[in-house]
Coordinates of C-alpha atoms in Angstrom, one line a residue:
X1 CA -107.1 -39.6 29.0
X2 CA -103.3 -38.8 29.7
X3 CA -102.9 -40.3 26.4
X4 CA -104.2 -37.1 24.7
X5 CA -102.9 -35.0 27.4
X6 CA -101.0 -32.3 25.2
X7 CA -104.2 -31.2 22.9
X8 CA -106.0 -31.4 25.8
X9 CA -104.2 -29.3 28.0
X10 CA -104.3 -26.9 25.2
X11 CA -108.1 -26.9 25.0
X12 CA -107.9 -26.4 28.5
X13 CA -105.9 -22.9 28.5
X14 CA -108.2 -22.0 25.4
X15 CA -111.0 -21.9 28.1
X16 CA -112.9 -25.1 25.4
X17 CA -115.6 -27.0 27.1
X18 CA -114.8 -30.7 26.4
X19 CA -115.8 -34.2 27.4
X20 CA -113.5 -37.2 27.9
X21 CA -114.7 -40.8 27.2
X22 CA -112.6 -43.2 28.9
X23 CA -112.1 -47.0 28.2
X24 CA -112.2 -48.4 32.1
X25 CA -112.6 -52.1 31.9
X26 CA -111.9 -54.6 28.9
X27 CA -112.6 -58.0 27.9
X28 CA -111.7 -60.1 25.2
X29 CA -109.9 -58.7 22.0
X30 CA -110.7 -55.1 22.5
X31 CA -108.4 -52.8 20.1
X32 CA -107.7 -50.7 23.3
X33 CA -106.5 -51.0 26.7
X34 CA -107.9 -49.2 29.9
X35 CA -106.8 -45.7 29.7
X36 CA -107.2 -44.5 26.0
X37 CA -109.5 -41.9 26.0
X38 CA -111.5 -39.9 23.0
X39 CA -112.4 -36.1 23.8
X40 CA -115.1 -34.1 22.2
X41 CA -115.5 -30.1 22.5
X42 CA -118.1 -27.8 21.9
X43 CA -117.2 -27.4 18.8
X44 CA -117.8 -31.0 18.0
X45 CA -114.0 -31.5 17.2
X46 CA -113.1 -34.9 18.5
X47 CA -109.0 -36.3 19.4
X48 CA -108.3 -39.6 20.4
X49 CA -109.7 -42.7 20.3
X50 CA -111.5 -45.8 22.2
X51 CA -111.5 -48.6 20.1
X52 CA -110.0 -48.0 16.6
X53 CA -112.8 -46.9 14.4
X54 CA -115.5 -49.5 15.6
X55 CA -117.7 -47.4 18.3
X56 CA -116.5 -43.9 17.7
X57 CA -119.4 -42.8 16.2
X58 CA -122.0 -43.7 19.4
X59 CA -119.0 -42.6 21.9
X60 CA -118.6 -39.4 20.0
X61 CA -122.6 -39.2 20.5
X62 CA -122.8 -39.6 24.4
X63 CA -120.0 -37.2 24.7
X64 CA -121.7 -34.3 23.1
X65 CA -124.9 -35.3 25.2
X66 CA -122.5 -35.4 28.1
X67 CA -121.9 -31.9 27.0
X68 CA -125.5 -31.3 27.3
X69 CA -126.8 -32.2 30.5
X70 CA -123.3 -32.3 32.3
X71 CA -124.4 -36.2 33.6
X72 CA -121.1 -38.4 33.9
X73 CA -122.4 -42.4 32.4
X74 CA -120.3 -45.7 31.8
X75 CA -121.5 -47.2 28.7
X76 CA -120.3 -51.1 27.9
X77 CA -120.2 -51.6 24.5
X78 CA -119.4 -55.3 22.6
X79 CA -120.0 -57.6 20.0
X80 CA -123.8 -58.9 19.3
X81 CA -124.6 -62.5 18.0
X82 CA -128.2 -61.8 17.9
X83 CA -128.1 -58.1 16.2
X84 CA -124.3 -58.0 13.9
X85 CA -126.2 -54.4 12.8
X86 CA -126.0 -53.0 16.6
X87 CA -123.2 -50.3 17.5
X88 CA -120.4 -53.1 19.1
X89 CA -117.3 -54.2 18.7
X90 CA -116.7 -56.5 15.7
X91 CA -113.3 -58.3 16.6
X92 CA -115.6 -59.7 19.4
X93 CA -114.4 -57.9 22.7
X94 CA -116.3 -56.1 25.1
X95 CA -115.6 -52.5 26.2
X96 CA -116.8 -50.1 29.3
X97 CA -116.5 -46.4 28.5
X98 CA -117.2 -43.7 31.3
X99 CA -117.6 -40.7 29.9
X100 CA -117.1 -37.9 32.1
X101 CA -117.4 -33.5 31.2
X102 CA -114.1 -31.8 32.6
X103 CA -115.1 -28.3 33.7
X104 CA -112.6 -27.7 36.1
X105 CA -111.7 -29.9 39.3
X106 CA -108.1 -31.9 39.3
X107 CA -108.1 -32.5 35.2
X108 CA -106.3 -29.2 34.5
X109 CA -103.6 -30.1 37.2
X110 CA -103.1 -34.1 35.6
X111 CA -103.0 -32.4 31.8
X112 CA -100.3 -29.8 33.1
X113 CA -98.4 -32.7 35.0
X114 CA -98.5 -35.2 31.8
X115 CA -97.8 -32.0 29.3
X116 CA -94.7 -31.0 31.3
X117 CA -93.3 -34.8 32.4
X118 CA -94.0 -34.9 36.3
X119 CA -95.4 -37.5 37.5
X120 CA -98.4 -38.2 38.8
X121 CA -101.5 -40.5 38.8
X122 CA -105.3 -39.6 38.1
X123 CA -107.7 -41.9 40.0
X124 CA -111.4 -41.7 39.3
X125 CA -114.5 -43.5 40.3
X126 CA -115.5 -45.9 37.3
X127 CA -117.7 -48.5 39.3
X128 CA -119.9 -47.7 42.3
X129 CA -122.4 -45.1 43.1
X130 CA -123.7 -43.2 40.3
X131 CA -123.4 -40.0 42.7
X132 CA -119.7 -40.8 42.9
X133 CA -118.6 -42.1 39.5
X134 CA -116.0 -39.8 37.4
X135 CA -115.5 -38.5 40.7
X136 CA -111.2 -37.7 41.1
X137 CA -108.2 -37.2 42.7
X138 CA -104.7 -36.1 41.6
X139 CA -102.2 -38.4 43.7
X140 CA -98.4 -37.0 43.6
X141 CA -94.9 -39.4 44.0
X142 CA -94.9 -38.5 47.8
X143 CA -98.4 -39.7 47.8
X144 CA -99.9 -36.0 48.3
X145 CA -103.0 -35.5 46.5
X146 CA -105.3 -33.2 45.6
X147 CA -109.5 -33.6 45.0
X148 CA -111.6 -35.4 46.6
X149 CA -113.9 -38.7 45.8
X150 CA -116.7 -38.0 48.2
X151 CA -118.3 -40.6 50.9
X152 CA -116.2 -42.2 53.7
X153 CA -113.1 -39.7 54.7
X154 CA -111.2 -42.7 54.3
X155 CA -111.8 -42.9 50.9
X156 CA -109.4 -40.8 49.7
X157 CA -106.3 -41.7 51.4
X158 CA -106.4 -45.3 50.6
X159 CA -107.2 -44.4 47.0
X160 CA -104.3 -42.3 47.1
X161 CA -102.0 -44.8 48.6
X162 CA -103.7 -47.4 46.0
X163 CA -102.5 -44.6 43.3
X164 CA -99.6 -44.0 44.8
X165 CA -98.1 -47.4 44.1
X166 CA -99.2 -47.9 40.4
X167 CA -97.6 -44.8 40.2
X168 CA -94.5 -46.4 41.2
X169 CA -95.1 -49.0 38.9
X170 CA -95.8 -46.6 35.6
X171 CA -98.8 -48.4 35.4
X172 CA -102.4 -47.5 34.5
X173 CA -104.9 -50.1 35.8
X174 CA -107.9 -50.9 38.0
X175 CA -108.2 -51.6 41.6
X176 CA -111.0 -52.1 43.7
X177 CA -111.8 -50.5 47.3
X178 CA -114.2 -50.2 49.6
X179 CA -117.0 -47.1 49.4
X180 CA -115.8 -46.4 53.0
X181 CA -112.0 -46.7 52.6
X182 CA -112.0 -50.3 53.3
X183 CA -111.3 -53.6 51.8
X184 CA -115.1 -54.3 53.3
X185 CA -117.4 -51.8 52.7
X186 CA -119.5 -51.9 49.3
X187 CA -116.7 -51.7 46.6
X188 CA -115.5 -49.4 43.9
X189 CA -113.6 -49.1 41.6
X190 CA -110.7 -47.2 40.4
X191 CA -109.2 -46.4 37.2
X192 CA -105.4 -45.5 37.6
X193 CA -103.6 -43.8 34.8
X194 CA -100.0 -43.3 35.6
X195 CA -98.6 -40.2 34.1
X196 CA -94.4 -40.8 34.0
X197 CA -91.7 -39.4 32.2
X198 CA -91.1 -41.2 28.4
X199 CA -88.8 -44.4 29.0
X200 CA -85.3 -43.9 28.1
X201 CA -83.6 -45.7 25.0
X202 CA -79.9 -44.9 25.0
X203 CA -78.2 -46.0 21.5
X204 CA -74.8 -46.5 21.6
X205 CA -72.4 -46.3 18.7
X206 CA -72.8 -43.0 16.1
X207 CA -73.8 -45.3 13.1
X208 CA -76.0 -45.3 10.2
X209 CA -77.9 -47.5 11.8
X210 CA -77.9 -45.6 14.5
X211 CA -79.7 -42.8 13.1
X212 CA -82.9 -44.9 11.7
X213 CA -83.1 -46.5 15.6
X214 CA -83.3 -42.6 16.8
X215 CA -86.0 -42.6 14.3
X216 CA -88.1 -45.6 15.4
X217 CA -87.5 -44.7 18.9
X218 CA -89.1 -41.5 19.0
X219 CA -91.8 -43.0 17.5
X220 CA -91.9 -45.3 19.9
X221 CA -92.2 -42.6 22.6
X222 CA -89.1 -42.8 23.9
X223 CA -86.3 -40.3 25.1
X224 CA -83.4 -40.8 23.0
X225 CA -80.0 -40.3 23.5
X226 CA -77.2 -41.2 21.5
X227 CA -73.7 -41.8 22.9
X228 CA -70.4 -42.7 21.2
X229 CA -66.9 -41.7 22.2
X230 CA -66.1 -40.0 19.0
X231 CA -66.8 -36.9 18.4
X232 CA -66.7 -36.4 14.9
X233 CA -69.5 -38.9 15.0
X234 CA -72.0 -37.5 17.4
X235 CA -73.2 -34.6 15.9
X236 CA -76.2 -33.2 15.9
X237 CA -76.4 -32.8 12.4
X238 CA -75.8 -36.5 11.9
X239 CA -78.9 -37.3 14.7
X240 CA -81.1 -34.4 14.8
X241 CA -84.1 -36.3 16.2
X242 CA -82.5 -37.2 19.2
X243 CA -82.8 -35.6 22.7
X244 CA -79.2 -35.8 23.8
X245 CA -76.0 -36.6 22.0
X246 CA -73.6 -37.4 24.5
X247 CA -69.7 -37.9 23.7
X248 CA -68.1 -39.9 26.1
X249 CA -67.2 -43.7 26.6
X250 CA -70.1 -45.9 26.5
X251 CA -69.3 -47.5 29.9
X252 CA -68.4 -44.5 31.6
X253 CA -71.7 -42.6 30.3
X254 CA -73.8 -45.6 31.5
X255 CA -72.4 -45.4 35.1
X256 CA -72.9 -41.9 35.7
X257 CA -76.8 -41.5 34.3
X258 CA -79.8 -42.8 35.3
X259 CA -81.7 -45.8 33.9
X260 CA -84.6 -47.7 34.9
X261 CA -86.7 -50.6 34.8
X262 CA -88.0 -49.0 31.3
X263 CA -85.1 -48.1 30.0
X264 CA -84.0 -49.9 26.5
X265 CA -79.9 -49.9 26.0
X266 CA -79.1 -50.6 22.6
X267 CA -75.4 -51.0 21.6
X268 CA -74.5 -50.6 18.0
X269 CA -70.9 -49.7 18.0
X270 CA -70.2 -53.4 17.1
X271 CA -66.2 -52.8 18.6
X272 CA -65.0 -55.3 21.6
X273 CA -63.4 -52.1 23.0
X274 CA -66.4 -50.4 23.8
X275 CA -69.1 -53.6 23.6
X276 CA -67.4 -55.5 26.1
X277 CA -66.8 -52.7 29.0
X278 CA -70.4 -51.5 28.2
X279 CA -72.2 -54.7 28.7
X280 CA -70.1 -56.0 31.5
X281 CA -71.9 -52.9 33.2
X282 CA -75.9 -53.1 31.1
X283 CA -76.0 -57.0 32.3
X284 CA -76.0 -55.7 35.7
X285 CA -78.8 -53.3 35.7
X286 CA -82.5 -53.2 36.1
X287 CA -83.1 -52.1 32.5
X288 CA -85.8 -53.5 29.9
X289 CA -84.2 -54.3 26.9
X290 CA -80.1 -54.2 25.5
X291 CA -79.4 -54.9 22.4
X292 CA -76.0 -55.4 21.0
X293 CA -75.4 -55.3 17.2
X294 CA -73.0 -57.7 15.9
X295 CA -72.7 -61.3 13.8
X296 CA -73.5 -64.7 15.5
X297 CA -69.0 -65.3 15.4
X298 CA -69.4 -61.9 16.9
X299 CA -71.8 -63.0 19.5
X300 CA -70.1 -65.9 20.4
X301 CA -66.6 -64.1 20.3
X302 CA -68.5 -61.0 22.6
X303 CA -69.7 -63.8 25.2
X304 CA -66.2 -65.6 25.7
X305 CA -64.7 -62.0 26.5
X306 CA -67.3 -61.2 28.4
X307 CA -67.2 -64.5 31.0
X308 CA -63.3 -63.9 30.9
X309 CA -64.2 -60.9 33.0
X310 CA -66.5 -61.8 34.9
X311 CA -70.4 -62.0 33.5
X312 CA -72.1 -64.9 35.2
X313 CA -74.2 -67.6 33.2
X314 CA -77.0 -65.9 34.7
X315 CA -76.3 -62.4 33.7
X316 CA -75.3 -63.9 29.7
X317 CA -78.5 -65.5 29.5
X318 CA -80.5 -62.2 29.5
X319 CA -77.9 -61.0 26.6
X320 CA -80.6 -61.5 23.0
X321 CA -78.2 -62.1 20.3
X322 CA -78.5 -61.4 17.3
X323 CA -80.7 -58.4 18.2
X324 CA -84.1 -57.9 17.0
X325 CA -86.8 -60.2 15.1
X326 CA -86.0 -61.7 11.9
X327 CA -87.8 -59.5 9.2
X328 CA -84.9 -60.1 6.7
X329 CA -84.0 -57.0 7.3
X330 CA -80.9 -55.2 5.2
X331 CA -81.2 -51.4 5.4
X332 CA -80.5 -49.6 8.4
X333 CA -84.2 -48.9 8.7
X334 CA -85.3 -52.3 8.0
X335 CA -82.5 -53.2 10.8
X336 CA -83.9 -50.8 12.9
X337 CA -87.7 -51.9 12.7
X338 CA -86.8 -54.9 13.6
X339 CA -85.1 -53.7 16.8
X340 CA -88.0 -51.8 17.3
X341 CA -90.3 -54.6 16.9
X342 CA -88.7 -56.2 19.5
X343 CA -88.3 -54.2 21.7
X344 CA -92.3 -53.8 21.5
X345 CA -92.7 -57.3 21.7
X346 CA -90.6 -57.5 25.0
X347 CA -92.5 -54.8 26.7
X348 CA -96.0 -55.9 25.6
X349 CA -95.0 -60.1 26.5
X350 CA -95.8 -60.4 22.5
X351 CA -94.0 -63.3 20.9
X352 CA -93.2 -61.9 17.7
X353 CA -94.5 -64.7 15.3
X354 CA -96.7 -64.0 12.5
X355 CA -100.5 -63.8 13.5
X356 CA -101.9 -65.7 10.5
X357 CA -102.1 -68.6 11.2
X358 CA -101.3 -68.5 15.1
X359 CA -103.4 -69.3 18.3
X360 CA -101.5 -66.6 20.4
X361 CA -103.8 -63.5 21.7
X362 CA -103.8 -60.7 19.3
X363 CA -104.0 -57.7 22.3
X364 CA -101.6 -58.4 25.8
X365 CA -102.0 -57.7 29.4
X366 CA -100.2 -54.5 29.7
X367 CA -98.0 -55.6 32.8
X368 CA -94.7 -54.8 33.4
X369 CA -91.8 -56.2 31.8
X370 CA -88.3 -55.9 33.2
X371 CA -84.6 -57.7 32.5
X372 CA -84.5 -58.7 28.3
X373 CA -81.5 -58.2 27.1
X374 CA -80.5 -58.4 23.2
X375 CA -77.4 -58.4 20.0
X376 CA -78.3 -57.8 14.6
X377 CA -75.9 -59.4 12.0

């Protein structure tokens, strides 16, 4: 649901009625993960979506009678051998939906949080007792939390604590608990969506190339910021998409602000004077993804000065050179969709090769992916 969290929010302050279909469990090649969410008001305007065009039409349907009689269901919907005319999914994956009618409770507070960037993590009942399911609470970083899931008084402090660490993570999933608290009792289970701050992608080097990356990235949802030591360079009117546009040394700038296990570094300003300070530092950090732009002679050239030193074997071998995947690219957007498309890849555990033709899954696990590092000709 957090996933259409801004239009909601706004439905919410307009005083709309609404309901929010949810997809809570997935098997097989469904289009969407647990977590994206379709919304339907009064009005019959719909947002969002669930699977990608192949169910919205009977989802859309059970959220206006959800609408109706104010009943909370979870609805599985999949692929039929036996009927190819029934409402399912066609690329052959299965799909629960709970749809649920938000009038009031902890939703306002989780669209306000996602809106405005705090975190925090929605947990609702998707499996269980029909009396409890779409029941919610609203779990903060300190693991404060407000709502209440009913049943055992235990319940809601492990579901919190549960919440609490996928929080943590920036992760939306399932887990499973016991009704009364416990890893015993009859279970249930939880849908997590993590509501975080956008990952950071800090491009360094003012280029032209530069400036079609800020591009991609925001439409990537990240935060961009773009940092080069030159000032006649990093201007706004040269990268007026991006959030920040910081003059400063790249390695100086990189020591002094805050990065993550999300964050993507990618270093354009293809000069040893700045690369080599710069990723002597990135190699050493947490982050995601770093790219560094520059020839394979340049690569090899980078990594020579770079043991000289100091950088281990270890830390070099998370360093992807030439950066990004080989589209042929030319143009600085080409170039920077195929930064963009790796940087997906990474993140989602794709590996980038063509689909025709290939064995691999079409739709990853969404777990998290930490420490690739990469360098485009």
């Amino acid at each position: 649901m957090l996933d259409i969290a801004e239009e909601l929010h706004r439905w919410v302050e307009q005083g709309r009625d609404f309901a929010v279909a949810t997809v809570v469990a997935v098997g097989g090649s469904a289009p969407r993960q647990p977590g994206a969410a379709l919304a339907v008001d009064s009005e019959g305007t719909a947002i969002g979506s669930v699977s990608g065009g192949c169910v919205e039409g009977a989802v859309y349907e059970l959220c206006q009678t959800a609408l109706d009689d104010g009943k909370v269901v979870v609805e599985r919907f999949g692929y039929s051998d036996e009927d190819a005319f029934a409402v399912g999914l066609t690329c052959g994956g299965i799909i629960d939906i709970l749809v649920t009618p938000v009038r009031g409770g902890v939703f306002p507070a989780a669209l306000a949080a996602a809106v405005s960037g705090e975190a925090a993590a929605l947990a609702r009942i998707v499996s269980g007792p029909e009396d409890l399911l779409g029941q919610a609470l609203l779990v903060h970083p300190d693991g404060s939390y407000e709502g209440k899931l009913g049943g055992h008084p235990e319940l809601d402090r492990t579901a919190a604590a549960e919440a609490r660490a996928l929080l943590d993570a920036g992760r939306t999933g399932t887990v499973e608990i016991g009704e009364d608290g416990s890893r015993c009792g009859q279970p249930l289970t939880l849908l997590v969506e993590s509501s975080v701050p956008a990952p950071r992608m800090i491009v360094f080097g003012a280029i032209d190339f530069a400036s079609a990356l800020v591009r991609v990235g925001k439409f990537l949802g990240y935060h961009v910021t773009v940092c080069d030591a030159r000032p006649v360079f990093a201007t706004r009117l040269r990268f007026p998409e991006a959030d920040e546009i910081v003059v400063e040394w790249p390695h100086r700038y990189l020591e002094s602000t805050e990065v993550d296990a999300r964050t993507v570094l990618c270093v354009l300003t293809h000069d040893a004077k700045f690369d080599v300070p710069l990723l002597q530092a990135a190699l050493k950090l947490p982050v995601a993804y770093v790219g560094a732009m520059g020839s394979r002679r340049t690569h090899e050239d980078r990594n020579a000065r770079l043991r000289e030193v100091g950088v281990t074997e270890l830390e070099l071998a998370r360093l992807r050179s030439p950066i990004g995947l080989d589209l042929g690219a030319r143009t600085p957007e080409e170039t920077a969709l195929s930064i963009g498309a790796e940087i997906v890849a990474n993140r989602r555990g794709g590996t980038g090769v063509s689909l025709t033709g290939a064995h691999t899954p079409i739709h990853h696990d969404d777990t998290p992916v930490t420490g690739h590092i990469a360098s485009v000709a």
